[in-house]
mmCIF file of C-alpha atoms in Angstrom:
data_model
loop_
_atom_site.group_PDB
_atom_site.id
_atom_site.type_symbol
_atom_site.label_atom_id
_atom_site.label_comp_id
_atom_site.label_asym_id
_atom_site.label_seq_id
_atom_site.Cartn_x
_atom_site.Cartn_y
_atom_site.Cartn_z
ATOM 1 C CA MET A 938 13.964 -46.095 -15.801
ATOM 2 C CA HIS A 939 13.363 -45.759 -20.063
ATOM 3 C CA PRO A 940 15.325 -42.685 -21.815
ATOM 4 C CA GLU A 941 12.305 -41.348 -23.195
ATOM 5 C CA ARG A 942 11.726 -39.506 -26.431
ATOM 6 C CA PRO A 943 12.400 -36.120 -27.286
ATOM 7 C CA GLU A 944 9.702 -33.494 -28.437
ATOM 8 C CA PRO A 945 10.678 -32.337 -31.694
ATOM 9 C CA ILE A 946 13.707 -29.684 -31.766
ATOM 10 C CA ASP A 947 12.439 -25.981 -33.700
ATOM 11 C CA GLN A 948 15.567 -25.991 -35.613
ATOM 12 C CA ALA A 949 15.922 -22.759 -35.425
ATOM 13 C CA THR A 950 15.113 -21.696 -32.331
ATOM 14 C CA LEU A 951 17.309 -24.178 -31.593
ATOM 15 C CA TRP A 952 20.571 -22.749 -34.046
ATOM 16 C CA ASN A 953 19.639 -19.481 -33.506
ATOM 17 C CA GLY A 954 20.046 -19.439 -30.005
ATOM 18 C CA SER A 955 22.796 -21.646 -28.015
ATOM 19 C CA ALA A 956 24.097 -24.659 -30.632
ATOM 20 C CA GLY A 957 24.217 -21.361 -33.337
ATOM 21 C CA GLN A 958 26.234 -19.425 -31.024
ATOM 22 C CA ALA A 959 28.903 -22.903 -29.745
ATOM 23 C CA TRP A 960 29.324 -23.169 -33.118
ATOM 24 C CA VAL A 961 30.611 -19.963 -33.519
ATOM 25 C CA ASP A 962 32.730 -20.042 -30.895
ATOM 26 C CA ALA A 963 33.989 -23.599 -31.827
ATOM 27 C CA GLN A 964 34.247 -22.457 -35.488
ATOM 28 C CA ALA A 965 37.778 -22.585 -35.400
ATOM 29 C CA LEU A 966 38.083 -26.059 -34.347
ATOM 30 C CA LEU A 967 35.270 -27.164 -36.968
ATOM 31 C CA ASP A 968 36.640 -26.072 -39.845
ATOM 32 C CA ALA A 969 40.020 -27.801 -39.131
ATOM 33 C CA LEU A 970 37.621 -30.853 -38.308
ATOM 34 C CA PHE A 971 35.563 -31.119 -41.173
ATOM 35 C CA GLU A 972 38.720 -29.346 -43.853
ATOM 36 C CA PRO A 973 38.825 -32.627 -45.398
ATOM 37 C CA ILE A 974 35.079 -32.859 -46.480
ATOM 38 C CA GLU A 975 35.447 -29.232 -47.506
ATOM 39 C CA ARG A 976 38.935 -30.696 -49.941
ATOM 40 C CA ARG A 977 36.490 -32.875 -51.001
ATOM 41 C CA LEU A 978 33.831 -30.141 -52.202
ATOM 42 C CA VAL A 979 36.375 -27.921 -53.634
ATOM 43 C CA ASP A 980 37.158 -30.689 -56.112
ATOM 44 C CA ASP A 981 33.560 -31.649 -56.952
ATOM 45 C CA ALA A 982 33.615 -27.950 -57.984
ATOM 46 C CA ARG A 983 36.916 -27.623 -59.825
ATOM 47 C CA ARG A 984 36.064 -31.096 -61.319
ATOM 48 C CA ARG A 985 32.110 -29.887 -62.984
ATOM 49 C CA SER A 986 33.883 -26.428 -63.934
ATOM 50 C CA ALA A 987 31.277 -24.561 -61.731
ATOM 51 C CA ARG A 988 29.368 -20.988 -61.779
ATOM 52 C CA ARG A 989 27.391 -20.328 -59.397
ATOM 53 C CA VAL A 990 27.596 -23.073 -56.100
ATOM 54 C CA LEU A 991 25.137 -23.067 -53.257
ATOM 55 C CA ASP A 992 26.181 -24.312 -50.457
ATOM 56 C CA VAL A 993 23.295 -25.790 -48.327
ATOM 57 C CA GLY A 994 23.732 -25.477 -44.893
ATOM 58 C CA CYS A 995 27.052 -23.573 -44.886
ATOM 59 C CA GLY A 996 27.050 -22.690 -41.071
ATOM 60 C CA SER A 997 30.751 -19.867 -40.885
ATOM 61 C CA GLY A 998 30.655 -19.964 -43.731
ATOM 62 C CA ALA A 999 34.748 -22.030 -44.343
ATOM 63 C CA THR A 1000 33.181 -24.412 -47.377
ATOM 64 C CA THR A 1001 31.073 -21.346 -49.030
ATOM 65 C CA LEU A 1002 34.043 -19.110 -49.230
ATOM 66 C CA ALA A 1003 37.031 -22.390 -50.162
ATOM 67 C CA ILE A 1004 34.254 -22.654 -53.470
ATOM 68 C CA ALA A 1005 33.837 -19.280 -53.926
ATOM 69 C CA ARG A 1006 37.825 -18.912 -54.111
ATOM 70 C CA ALA A 1007 38.240 -22.482 -56.562
ATOM 71 C CA LEU A 1008 35.269 -20.704 -58.945
ATOM 72 C CA PRO A 1009 36.676 -19.295 -62.448
ATOM 73 C CA ALA A 1010 36.391 -15.439 -62.988
ATOM 74 C CA GLY A 1011 33.012 -14.490 -62.928
ATOM 75 C CA GLY A 1012 32.173 -17.788 -60.450
ATOM 76 C CA ARG A 1013 30.184 -17.291 -57.429
ATOM 77 C CA GLY A 1014 29.347 -19.130 -54.061
ATOM 78 C CA THR A 1015 26.291 -18.501 -52.164
ATOM 79 C CA GLY A 1016 25.307 -19.255 -48.527
ATOM 80 C CA VAL A 1017 22.494 -20.110 -46.945
ATOM 81 C CA ASP A 1018 22.101 -21.044 -43.199
ATOM 82 C CA ILE A 1019 18.828 -20.556 -40.668
ATOM 83 C CA SER A 1020 21.318 -19.808 -38.242
ATOM 84 C CA GLN A 1021 21.708 -16.011 -37.628
ATOM 85 C CA PRO A 1022 24.712 -16.289 -35.783
ATOM 86 C CA LEU A 1023 26.724 -18.441 -37.955
ATOM 87 C CA ILE A 1024 25.570 -15.876 -40.760
ATOM 88 C CA THR A 1025 26.957 -13.525 -38.852
ATOM 89 C CA ALA A 1026 29.815 -14.785 -38.697
ATOM 90 C CA ALA A 1027 30.232 -16.082 -42.206
ATOM 91 C CA ARG A 1028 29.473 -12.448 -43.264
ATOM 92 C CA ALA A 1029 32.208 -10.927 -41.059
ATOM 93 C CA ARG A 1030 35.273 -13.466 -41.962
ATOM 94 C CA ALA A 1031 34.398 -13.643 -46.441
ATOM 95 C CA ASP A 1032 36.472 -10.302 -47.491
ATOM 96 C CA ALA A 1033 35.095 -7.348 -48.917
ATOM 97 C CA GLY A 1034 34.825 -8.308 -52.952
ATOM 98 C CA THR A 1035 34.486 -11.481 -52.366
ATOM 99 C CA ASN A 1036 33.045 -13.534 -54.268
ATOM 100 C CA ALA A 1037 30.802 -15.413 -51.508
ATOM 101 C CA ASP A 1038 27.354 -14.117 -50.231
ATOM 102 C CA PHE A 1039 25.358 -15.457 -46.965
ATOM 103 C CA VAL A 1040 21.675 -15.734 -46.912
ATOM 104 C CA CYS A 1041 19.954 -16.089 -43.189
ATOM 105 C CA ALA A 1042 17.221 -18.618 -44.740
ATOM 106 C CA ASP A 1043 15.705 -21.382 -44.214
ATOM 107 C CA ALA A 1044 16.468 -23.645 -47.357
ATOM 108 C CA GLN A 1045 12.965 -25.667 -47.565
ATOM 109 C CA ARG A 1046 10.997 -22.900 -47.401
ATOM 110 C CA HIS A 1047 13.053 -19.949 -48.956
ATOM 111 C CA ALA A 1048 12.532 -18.685 -52.381
ATOM 112 C CA PHE A 1049 15.598 -19.125 -54.146
ATOM 113 C CA ASP A 1050 16.079 -17.810 -57.736
ATOM 114 C CA ALA A 1051 14.511 -20.494 -60.233
ATOM 115 C CA GLY A 1052 17.176 -21.786 -61.666
ATOM 116 C CA ALA A 1053 20.003 -19.789 -60.214
ATOM 117 C CA TYR A 1054 22.644 -22.667 -59.308
ATOM 118 C CA ASP A 1055 24.390 -25.079 -61.697
ATOM 119 C CA LEU A 1056 26.443 -27.342 -58.458
ATOM 120 C CA LEU A 1057 24.229 -27.163 -55.238
ATOM 121 C CA VAL A 1058 26.643 -28.891 -52.002
ATOM 122 C CA SER A 1059 26.624 -29.685 -48.143
ATOM 123 C CA ARG A 1060 28.773 -30.600 -45.918
ATOM 124 C CA PHE A 1061 26.820 -32.165 -43.574
ATOM 125 C CA GLY A 1062 23.972 -29.758 -43.133
ATOM 126 C CA LEU A 1063 21.252 -31.731 -44.752
ATOM 127 C CA MET A 1064 19.637 -33.618 -42.061
ATOM 128 C CA PHE A 1065 18.092 -31.174 -40.407
ATOM 129 C CA PHE A 1066 14.508 -29.965 -42.363
ATOM 130 C CA ASP A 1067 11.612 -31.292 -40.523
ATOM 131 C CA ASP A 1068 9.881 -32.358 -44.589
ATOM 132 C CA PRO A 1069 12.888 -33.461 -46.417
ATOM 133 C CA VAL A 1070 10.854 -33.641 -50.006
ATOM 134 C CA ALA A 1071 9.657 -30.560 -50.207
ATOM 135 C CA ALA A 1072 13.587 -29.424 -48.658
ATOM 136 C CA PHE A 1073 15.117 -31.279 -52.432
ATOM 137 C CA SER A 1074 11.924 -29.734 -54.510
ATOM 138 C CA ASN A 1075 12.682 -27.138 -52.957
ATOM 139 C CA LEU A 1076 16.436 -26.835 -54.238
ATOM 140 C CA ARG A 1077 15.928 -28.326 -57.394
ATOM 141 C CA ARG A 1078 13.795 -25.396 -58.241
ATOM 142 C CA ALA A 1079 16.767 -23.627 -57.818
ATOM 143 C CA ALA A 1080 19.365 -25.304 -59.669
ATOM 144 C CA THR A 1081 20.087 -25.129 -63.220
ATOM 145 C CA HIS A 1082 18.812 -28.559 -65.873
ATOM 146 C CA ASP A 1083 21.370 -31.032 -65.446
ATOM 147 C CA ALA A 1084 22.763 -29.450 -62.108
ATOM 148 C CA SER A 1085 24.858 -32.285 -59.292
ATOM 149 C CA LEU A 1086 23.943 -31.904 -55.747
ATOM 150 C CA CYS A 1087 27.400 -33.436 -53.871
ATOM 151 C CA GLY A 1088 26.439 -33.449 -50.840
ATOM 152 C CA TYR A 1089 28.367 -35.075 -47.442
ATOM 153 C CA VAL A 1090 25.659 -36.833 -43.842
ATOM 154 C CA TRP A 1091 26.798 -39.110 -41.739
ATOM 155 C CA ARG A 1092 26.154 -42.734 -41.409
ATOM 156 C CA SER A 1093 24.766 -44.191 -38.434
ATOM 157 C CA PRO A 1094 25.270 -43.910 -34.590
ATOM 158 C CA ALA A 1095 26.617 -47.342 -34.601
ATOM 159 C CA GLU A 1096 28.954 -47.140 -37.432
ATOM 160 C CA ASN A 1097 30.002 -43.697 -35.701
ATOM 161 C CA PRO A 1098 31.742 -44.013 -31.910
ATOM 162 C CA PHE A 1099 33.139 -41.460 -32.005
ATOM 163 C CA ILE A 1100 30.146 -39.029 -32.206
ATOM 164 C CA THR A 1101 28.519 -40.464 -29.572
ATOM 165 C CA THR A 1102 30.863 -41.273 -26.999
ATOM 166 C CA ALA A 1103 30.115 -38.263 -24.763
ATOM 167 C CA GLU A 1104 27.034 -39.249 -24.345
ATOM 168 C CA ARG A 1105 27.255 -42.489 -23.645
ATOM 169 C CA ALA A 1106 29.533 -41.514 -20.884
ATOM 170 C CA ALA A 1107 27.075 -39.314 -19.381
ATOM 171 C CA ARG A 1108 23.947 -41.482 -19.917
ATOM 172 C CA PRO A 1109 24.413 -43.064 -15.680
ATOM 173 C CA TRP A 1110 24.473 -39.614 -14.651
ATOM 174 C CA LEU A 1111 21.756 -37.881 -16.949
ATOM 175 C CA PRO A 1112 19.119 -41.147 -16.888
ATOM 176 C CA ARG A 1113 16.468 -39.692 -19.023
ATOM 177 C CA MET A 1114 19.130 -37.820 -21.710
ATOM 178 C CA PRO A 1115 16.126 -37.931 -24.692
ATOM 179 C CA VAL A 1116 16.327 -41.131 -27.386
ATOM 180 C CA ALA A 1117 16.609 -39.118 -30.452
ATOM 181 C CA ASP A 1118 13.786 -40.123 -33.287
ATOM 182 C CA PRO A 1119 16.630 -41.364 -36.213
ATOM 183 C CA HIS A 1120 14.402 -40.153 -39.002
ATOM 184 C CA ALA A 1121 13.659 -36.746 -37.076
ATOM 185 C CA PRO A 1122 15.460 -33.462 -38.497
ATOM 186 C CA GLY A 1123 19.531 -34.102 -36.937
ATOM 187 C CA GLN A 1124 22.906 -34.933 -37.317
ATOM 188 C CA PHE A 1125 21.749 -39.353 -37.968
ATOM 189 C CA ALA A 1126 18.315 -38.364 -40.067
ATOM 190 C CA PHE A 1127 19.665 -39.364 -43.250
ATOM 191 C CA ALA A 1128 21.570 -42.434 -42.065
ATOM 192 C CA GLU A 1129 19.360 -45.412 -43.400
ATOM 193 C CA ARG A 1130 20.460 -45.326 -47.554
ATOM 194 C CA ASP A 1131 17.550 -45.698 -48.670
ATOM 195 C CA ARG A 1132 15.135 -43.477 -47.122
ATOM 196 C CA VAL A 1133 17.465 -41.188 -48.536
ATOM 197 C CA ALA A 1134 17.146 -42.359 -51.812
ATOM 198 C CA ARG A 1135 13.311 -42.419 -51.470
ATOM 199 C CA ILE A 1136 13.581 -38.719 -49.975
ATOM 200 C CA LEU A 1137 15.406 -37.705 -53.413
ATOM 201 C CA ALA A 1138 14.062 -39.451 -56.004
ATOM 202 C CA GLY A 1139 10.570 -37.823 -54.735
ATOM 203 C CA ALA A 1140 11.347 -34.507 -55.348
ATOM 204 C CA GLY A 1141 12.567 -35.378 -58.619
ATOM 205 C CA TRP A 1142 16.421 -36.180 -58.941
ATOM 206 C CA ALA A 1143 17.934 -38.241 -60.995
ATOM 207 C CA ASP A 1144 20.600 -40.270 -61.395
ATOM 208 C CA VAL A 1145 21.162 -40.449 -57.518
ATOM 209 C CA ALA A 1146 24.314 -42.324 -56.007
ATOM 210 C CA ILE A 1147 24.832 -42.910 -52.232
ATOM 211 C CA ASP A 1148 27.580 -43.996 -51.800
ATOM 212 C CA ALA A 1149 29.576 -45.035 -48.464
ATOM 213 C CA LEU A 1150 32.395 -43.209 -47.050
ATOM 214 C CA ASP A 1151 35.084 -43.377 -44.364
ATOM 215 C CA VAL A 1152 36.435 -40.401 -43.680
ATOM 216 C CA PRO A 1153 39.809 -39.605 -41.303
ATOM 217 C CA MET A 1154 39.252 -36.863 -38.788
ATOM 218 C CA ARG A 1155 41.623 -35.157 -36.196
ATOM 219 C CA PHE A 1156 41.445 -31.622 -34.210
ATOM 220 C CA PRO A 1157 44.466 -30.764 -31.212
ATOM 221 C CA ALA A 1158 43.861 -32.983 -27.540
ATOM 222 C CA ALA A 1159 43.562 -29.869 -26.011
ATOM 223 C CA SER A 1160 40.320 -28.996 -27.907
ATOM 224 C CA LEU A 1161 38.972 -32.457 -26.696
ATOM 225 C CA GLU A 1162 36.346 -30.959 -24.115
ATOM 226 C CA ARG A 1163 35.770 -27.587 -25.217
ATOM 227 C CA TYR A 1164 34.426 -30.465 -28.384
ATOM 228 C CA PHE A 1165 32.503 -32.483 -25.859
ATOM 229 C CA THR A 1166 31.289 -30.362 -23.510
ATOM 230 C CA ARG A 1167 29.371 -27.227 -26.026
ATOM 231 C CA LEU A 1168 28.674 -29.259 -29.044
ATOM 232 C CA GLY A 1169 25.778 -31.545 -29.456
ATOM 233 C CA PRO A 1170 23.102 -32.688 -27.093
ATOM 234 C CA LEU A 1171 24.955 -34.215 -23.750
ATOM 235 C CA GLY A 1172 26.449 -29.709 -24.416
ATOM 236 C CA ARG A 1173 22.888 -28.718 -24.220
ATOM 237 C CA MET A 1174 22.189 -30.765 -20.630
ATOM 238 C CA LEU A 1175 25.411 -29.695 -19.135
ATOM 239 C CA ALA A 1176 24.267 -26.337 -18.628
ATOM 240 C CA ASP A 1177 21.101 -28.208 -16.776
ATOM 241 C CA VAL A 1178 23.424 -29.627 -14.005
ATOM 242 C CA ASP A 1179 25.356 -28.938 -11.146
ATOM 243 C CA ALA A 1180 29.441 -28.681 -10.900
ATOM 244 C CA SER A 1181 29.759 -32.621 -9.008
ATOM 245 C CA THR A 1182 27.659 -34.084 -11.788
ATOM 246 C CA ARG A 1183 29.657 -32.295 -14.988
ATOM 247 C CA ALA A 1184 32.399 -32.845 -13.018
ATOM 248 C CA ARG A 1185 31.537 -36.361 -12.804
ATOM 249 C CA ILE A 1186 30.396 -36.356 -16.881
ATOM 250 C CA VAL A 1187 33.396 -34.457 -17.883
ATOM 251 C CA SER A 1188 36.108 -37.157 -16.293
ATOM 252 C CA ALA A 1189 33.666 -40.496 -17.733
ATOM 253 C CA ALA A 1190 34.154 -38.773 -20.914
ATOM 254 C CA HIS A 1191 37.653 -38.514 -21.419
ATOM 255 C CA GLU A 1192 37.766 -41.547 -19.631
ATOM 256 C CA ALA A 1193 35.631 -43.248 -22.682
ATOM 257 C CA PHE A 1194 37.481 -41.058 -25.889
ATOM 258 C CA ALA A 1195 40.697 -42.072 -24.028
ATOM 259 C CA PRO A 1196 40.487 -44.725 -27.498
ATOM 260 C CA PHE A 1197 41.176 -42.089 -29.725
ATOM 261 C CA VAL A 1198 43.416 -39.283 -28.477
ATOM 262 C CA HIS A 1199 46.532 -40.527 -30.103
ATOM 263 C CA GLY A 1200 49.366 -37.671 -28.610
ATOM 264 C CA ASP A 1201 48.547 -34.154 -29.719
ATOM 265 C CA ASP A 1202 45.644 -35.143 -31.708
ATOM 266 C CA VAL A 1203 42.038 -37.102 -31.671
ATOM 267 C CA ARG A 1204 41.651 -38.849 -33.955
ATOM 268 C CA PHE A 1205 38.926 -40.775 -35.968
ATOM 269 C CA ASP A 1206 37.090 -41.949 -38.481
ATOM 270 C CA ALA A 1207 33.842 -40.609 -40.163
ATOM 271 C CA ALA A 1208 31.377 -42.607 -41.956
ATOM 272 C CA CYS A 1209 29.636 -40.621 -44.314
ATOM 273 C CA TRP A 1210 27.190 -40.894 -46.810
ATOM 274 C CA ARG A 1211 28.619 -39.104 -50.537
ATOM 275 C CA ILE A 1212 25.476 -38.287 -52.047
ATOM 276 C CA VAL A 1213 25.866 -37.267 -55.743
ATOM 277 C CA ALA A 1214 22.423 -36.360 -58.384
ATOM 278 C CA ARG A 1215 21.404 -35.055 -61.229
ATOM 279 C CA SER A 1216 18.827 -32.083 -60.724
ATOM 280 C CA THR A 1217 15.994 -32.698 -63.506
ATOM 281 C CA THR A 1218 13.132 -30.044 -65.211
ATOM 282 C CA ALA A 1219 9.718 -29.489 -64.120
ATOM 283 C CA ALA A 1220 11.058 -28.992 -60.103
ATOM 284 C CA GLY A 1221 7.707 -31.460 -58.303
ATOM 285 C CA ALA A 1222 7.591 -33.622 -60.867
ATOM 286 C CA GLY A 1223 8.709 -36.383 -58.250
ATOM 287 C CA GLY A 1224 10.355 -39.730 -59.051
ATOM 288 C CA SER A 1225 10.938 -38.876 -62.157
ATOM 289 C CA ARG A 1226 14.731 -40.823 -62.659
#
């Protein structure tokens, strides 16, 4: 029996349902896990002397808030995400009077103020658009002339064995587990460097640089089971299996993750692309470099 190609997943439905709530519940774990990326994006904002920053796919707001705290007086960070549960969580953790705000919207289609931001950033939030060229064209309209885009996306599943460990361990018990379309909105949609470059060029971004980066990440080993049973495709599929099957999958996953467990920590290298680009005028013209 061969794995099936899944029907496309509506991102608004997904992230306003179980996936969004799972990320809210795991926000402390995810914030700690992705802190190395957050730190790099804060450094990007400082180096560029940014004053108005848009965080695309901001989740529960950790990166938006960290950048906002690093901005000069009068600076402001704005986070946008399609998930109402995550935006609600982001607003709840923002201190009164903070220089950050949060918008629940689809960044591909939202009517941002034109030329509002001098830096656009993203921590693994750029891979979920159903029309990436339209999305990056829309984001370019929101950028000032010569604004920078700085984002991090995942490279291929093969280069990220930790991320795919749970699904591989579970497949003997879930033979009909779908195999994702590599270009469909999702975690690895931007795995192909040349495709990402074409998308950005097609949306009119200039001076595109896409560099491979391996980022060491870690989180408490005590949180491992919560990580693989709540987040990602396996987390969603486990809700539909019986208790016996679930127990077998959980046991197999723990065994498969063993090489990544070092004492009290889970450690792995995140194989990423670091994307940097510069906005140009006349959004929608496309292709100018």
